[in-house]
Amino acid sequence: MRARRISVLAVTGSTLVAWLAPVTAHAAGNTVLVEPGRSTCSDKPSSPGNAAVPFCTVAGAFASPLVTAGTTLNLIGQFQGGIDVTKSGVTLSGIAASITGGPYGVLIDHQHDVTLSNVKIAGTAGEAVIARASQNVTLTRPGLGDSQSGVAAPDPTIPALRLDGVTGATVTGGEIAGAKGPGISVTGSSDVVIADDLVAADDGGGITVADSGTVDVVSNTLDGNGGSSIAVTGTSSDVGVENDIASQATTLGSRVGIALDLSASGTVKVGYNILTTAAPGGPVVRWNGSPYADAAAFDTAGGGSHDLTADPGFWSPVPAPGAGRQRPEYDLVTGSPAIDSADSGARDEPSADISGDARVDDPEVADTGVGPVSYADRGAFEFSRPVTPWIQVSGSGGITPQDYRTETMNVSVGPSWSPVVSYDVFFGDGESTGPQTSPDAVHTYKADGTYTVKVEVTDAGGSTFSTTTQTWVQPETFTPDIYVAPGGPGTDIPQGSVFAESMDTGRTLVSATATFGDGSAPVTQKTAFGTFVHPYAASGTYNVTITVTDQYGWTGSASQNVTITVPPAPPTPPQPKPPVKPTVRRIGGTDRYDTGRLASQAQWRDGAAASVVLARGDASPDALAGVPLAAHFHGPLLLTDPSRLDTATRAEIDRVLGGPGTHKIVYVLGGASAVSPDIEKSLRSAGYTVVRYGGGDRFQTALQIAASFGPTPEAIVATGKDFPDALAAGPLGAVRDAPIVLSDGPTLDPATAAFLAGHKTVDAVGGAAVTAVGTLKTAAKTVNRLAGPDRFATAEDVAAAVVHTTGSAPTGVGVAYAYNFPDALTGGAFAANARQPLLLTGTESADPGLLVTLHGWSSTLHGVEVFGGANAIGQEVVNQIATVLGGQLG
């Protein structure tokens, strides 16, 4: 801990002054554990507070005689806000701990020598941390976010971190974001250091110092804050504002963000800061009511020294309008004016940056800093690059039997002080290429085998670095999962016949051929998977073999013996069977998540799926392209709350995949705000492979999903502004193995337009998509326009295209509610996996076009699945469907 200073502006008040007596030495330190999620936790006075029996709550730990001055409370797991620190001389240390909710996060009131370390606090109704009338308070690496969460009318004066009447406080290494008021507020306090902190996107401002003395705001990074990034007001004196980056580069609507606002009556030392604003012409600084357009004008007037107004050179650019104010990364980049330009002699200047990295000299930049370390950087992040670059080599081979021996070696080189200028690649079979300026190399091996590839890189200084990797050149081999069973009582297959089906193989199939072991000719189906029924002339045991071919030309076979009993010929000719009455059944749960689980359970046997697609259940954008993805990877689509995965949905994932395994894949749709990284982490920890498709918006997410299909001759486009067209198009994407990308209403963003230009056939679903596709400037291309006057008619046009593609009238049809997405999303995945169309309807009455379409298929339909509960699709609609088909309710 740094040496404390005595301030003449110590907080007044006889009671408080009497309480701030000299602190005696701590007792010998001990450690207790607080873990509310542990089933064995206990708050009894006799609890040992160890790994076997931790405390359940912080309050329970403070009530224990085990917690005395010098005790460290290790916090593990999730805690409810509203935690009061009721003893002095203690440390609260977070170990993968988070505090959420409550009127505030942590309160330190009339205590001394208290440390909070690595504690993450978010979603509180008030402040995340309050330190009041206390002495020697230390916050190390605090993470404070989204204070005043859920408050209808947030108070712009309530900060995320409040230091009120505190003598001796240090806040270092913290990240504070999303506060409705200031990030850090220091009021009536003394001997305070705020250093190496990131304060971003706080509505009420960044750091405010009011009526306080001996305060240092040094080497912090502030960006995109409302009001002022740094404000020093009232009777404040002996305040240092040095080596900070205060950036107001984000547009704040009608407000003008000011980097530095000074109106204190006492002394304030300002120097070596970078001060910017988003408003053209400033002001950047306000000093005692007078505005200054830039730092140079402020320094010339005598307010500071060596301050700059310039782009600070953050790794991430200014966020686009509507994308929020906080950048993803605040590390410095080459050319930043903050590099090697700070005053390391500033009072309380930290020797390391926010990550604990020591100051490092950039050899490509002249040192313009002063003090004992002339190359310290301004702000919370020290710019650093290694002397030795990291080298990563990845090989990608061809995907067909004709080109699998052709390997593309992709070489990635990390940053270093001296750039790499040439590459040599040795392929491990006696051949090489280079030196060359391109980091990539293509090579065709003459024989299968395992090869050690060596890459050498040479930097501009003549130094050579190398790495090796192994590449395996071998043909694809796979064995399909097949199901073979004899027909007979209790089945839909006549006795004396065999039912055979090629199941999931983890790849897209284009044909399947079956031989039945009785000398009959093989039967081939051009389909994503084959289903065969074959009658035998005589009883016996037969070997059934199914050979499948994937879209790249690789084949795999599997065989299974089956014993067939052919019944004797009936004494009388069989009577014709009565026509099959279609069954209309509802698949609808208590909510959208339950409906998705029921749809999965209705379609998939235990362990039958190879993957699961997981999407947020409260908004549709990221999931619009997910329906054909579920069919492409042969699995259901389930919905989740963005922040947590409920136990029922997790249980369904385990059931349908047959439990965790690295070959069992969960595809997550959308970024971290759509599906929480905690959900992804829990699935990975369980043993699943998790693949996330999440771009900057719904259009980029759709393009990422489309890329997973690999090269396809056909693509589907639907508007991303609404859900009906895209979800109705899901089964079409399944039967044509075509991905869905999204238009921005009647227009296409450049990346989506470029993607569509690479396809021979484009299916435009809905009027907006038809208009958007009309803007494509490409060579001869087949454009199929599937657009009716409303969402119902469009869905019917798409359904007709599905039937046309399969080549026969459907045996099953899905029906979903037209005005909300969740049931249509999970139901669409059901329909896509079943290769059947999806139609839309209203709540109270079936759409007339839907009834006409169903009637036209009544002779072939076996069943209709209606997705959603009675609140979405009323029972009268179900009855109308059963009536028009002459069917029955299931």
Short mmCIF file of C-alpha atoms in Angstrom, two decimals, residues 506-507 610-616 622 626 629-638 640 653 657 662-670 675 679-680 683-684 688-694 704-705 708-709:
data_model
loop_
_atom_site.label_atom_id
_atom_site.label_comp_id
_atom_site.label_asym_id
_atom_site.label_seq_id
_atom_site.Cartn_x
_atom_site.Cartn_y
_atom_site.Cartn_z
CA GLY A 506 -22.52 -35.76 -39.32
CA ARG A 507 -22.46 -34.67 -42.95
CA ALA A 610 -25.78 -35.04 -33.70
CA SER A 611 -26.28 -31.35 -32.92
CA VAL A 612 -28.61 -28.80 -31.37
CA VAL A 613 -29.19 -25.23 -32.54
CA LEU A 614 -29.71 -22.87 -29.56
CA ALA A 615 -31.25 -19.41 -30.06
CA ARG A 616 -32.60 -16.68 -27.81
CA ASP A 622 -30.22 -13.87 -34.85
CA GLY A 626 -31.27 -20.98 -38.00
CA LEU A 629 -29.04 -24.85 -40.14
CA ALA A 630 -30.87 -27.26 -37.79
CA ALA A 631 -31.81 -29.48 -40.74
CA HIS A 632 -28.33 -29.15 -42.29
CA PHE A 633 -26.68 -30.47 -39.11
CA HIS A 634 -29.54 -32.88 -38.31
CA GLY A 635 -30.84 -31.68 -34.97
CA PRO A 636 -33.60 -29.69 -33.25
CA LEU A 637 -33.73 -25.95 -32.61
CA LEU A 638 -34.28 -25.00 -28.96
CA THR A 640 -33.25 -20.11 -24.26
CA ILE A 653 -30.04 -31.05 -24.98
CA LEU A 657 -27.66 -35.70 -28.04
CA THR A 662 -16.70 -33.52 -28.18
CA HIS A 663 -18.47 -34.79 -31.31
CA LYS A 664 -21.80 -33.53 -30.00
CA ILE A 665 -22.14 -29.91 -31.17
CA VAL A 666 -24.34 -27.10 -29.84
CA TYR A 667 -24.63 -24.26 -32.38
CA VAL A 668 -25.30 -20.95 -30.58
CA LEU A 669 -26.92 -18.18 -32.64
CA GLY A 670 -26.08 -14.53 -31.94
CA VAL A 675 -26.96 -15.87 -25.68
CA ILE A 679 -24.39 -20.45 -21.17
CA GLU A 680 -21.65 -21.24 -23.70
CA LEU A 683 -22.02 -26.29 -22.13
CA ARG A 684 -18.29 -26.42 -22.88
CA TYR A 688 -19.95 -30.35 -25.54
CA THR A 689 -18.36 -28.67 -28.53
CA VAL A 690 -19.94 -25.21 -28.86
CA VAL A 691 -19.90 -23.25 -32.13
CA ARG A 692 -21.21 -19.68 -31.98
CA TYR A 693 -22.44 -17.81 -35.05
CA GLY A 694 -22.75 -14.19 -33.98
CA GLN A 704 -21.80 -16.70 -40.74
CA ILE A 705 -24.49 -19.40 -40.61
CA SER A 708 -21.15 -23.21 -42.45
CA PHE A 709 -23.03 -24.83 -45.37
#
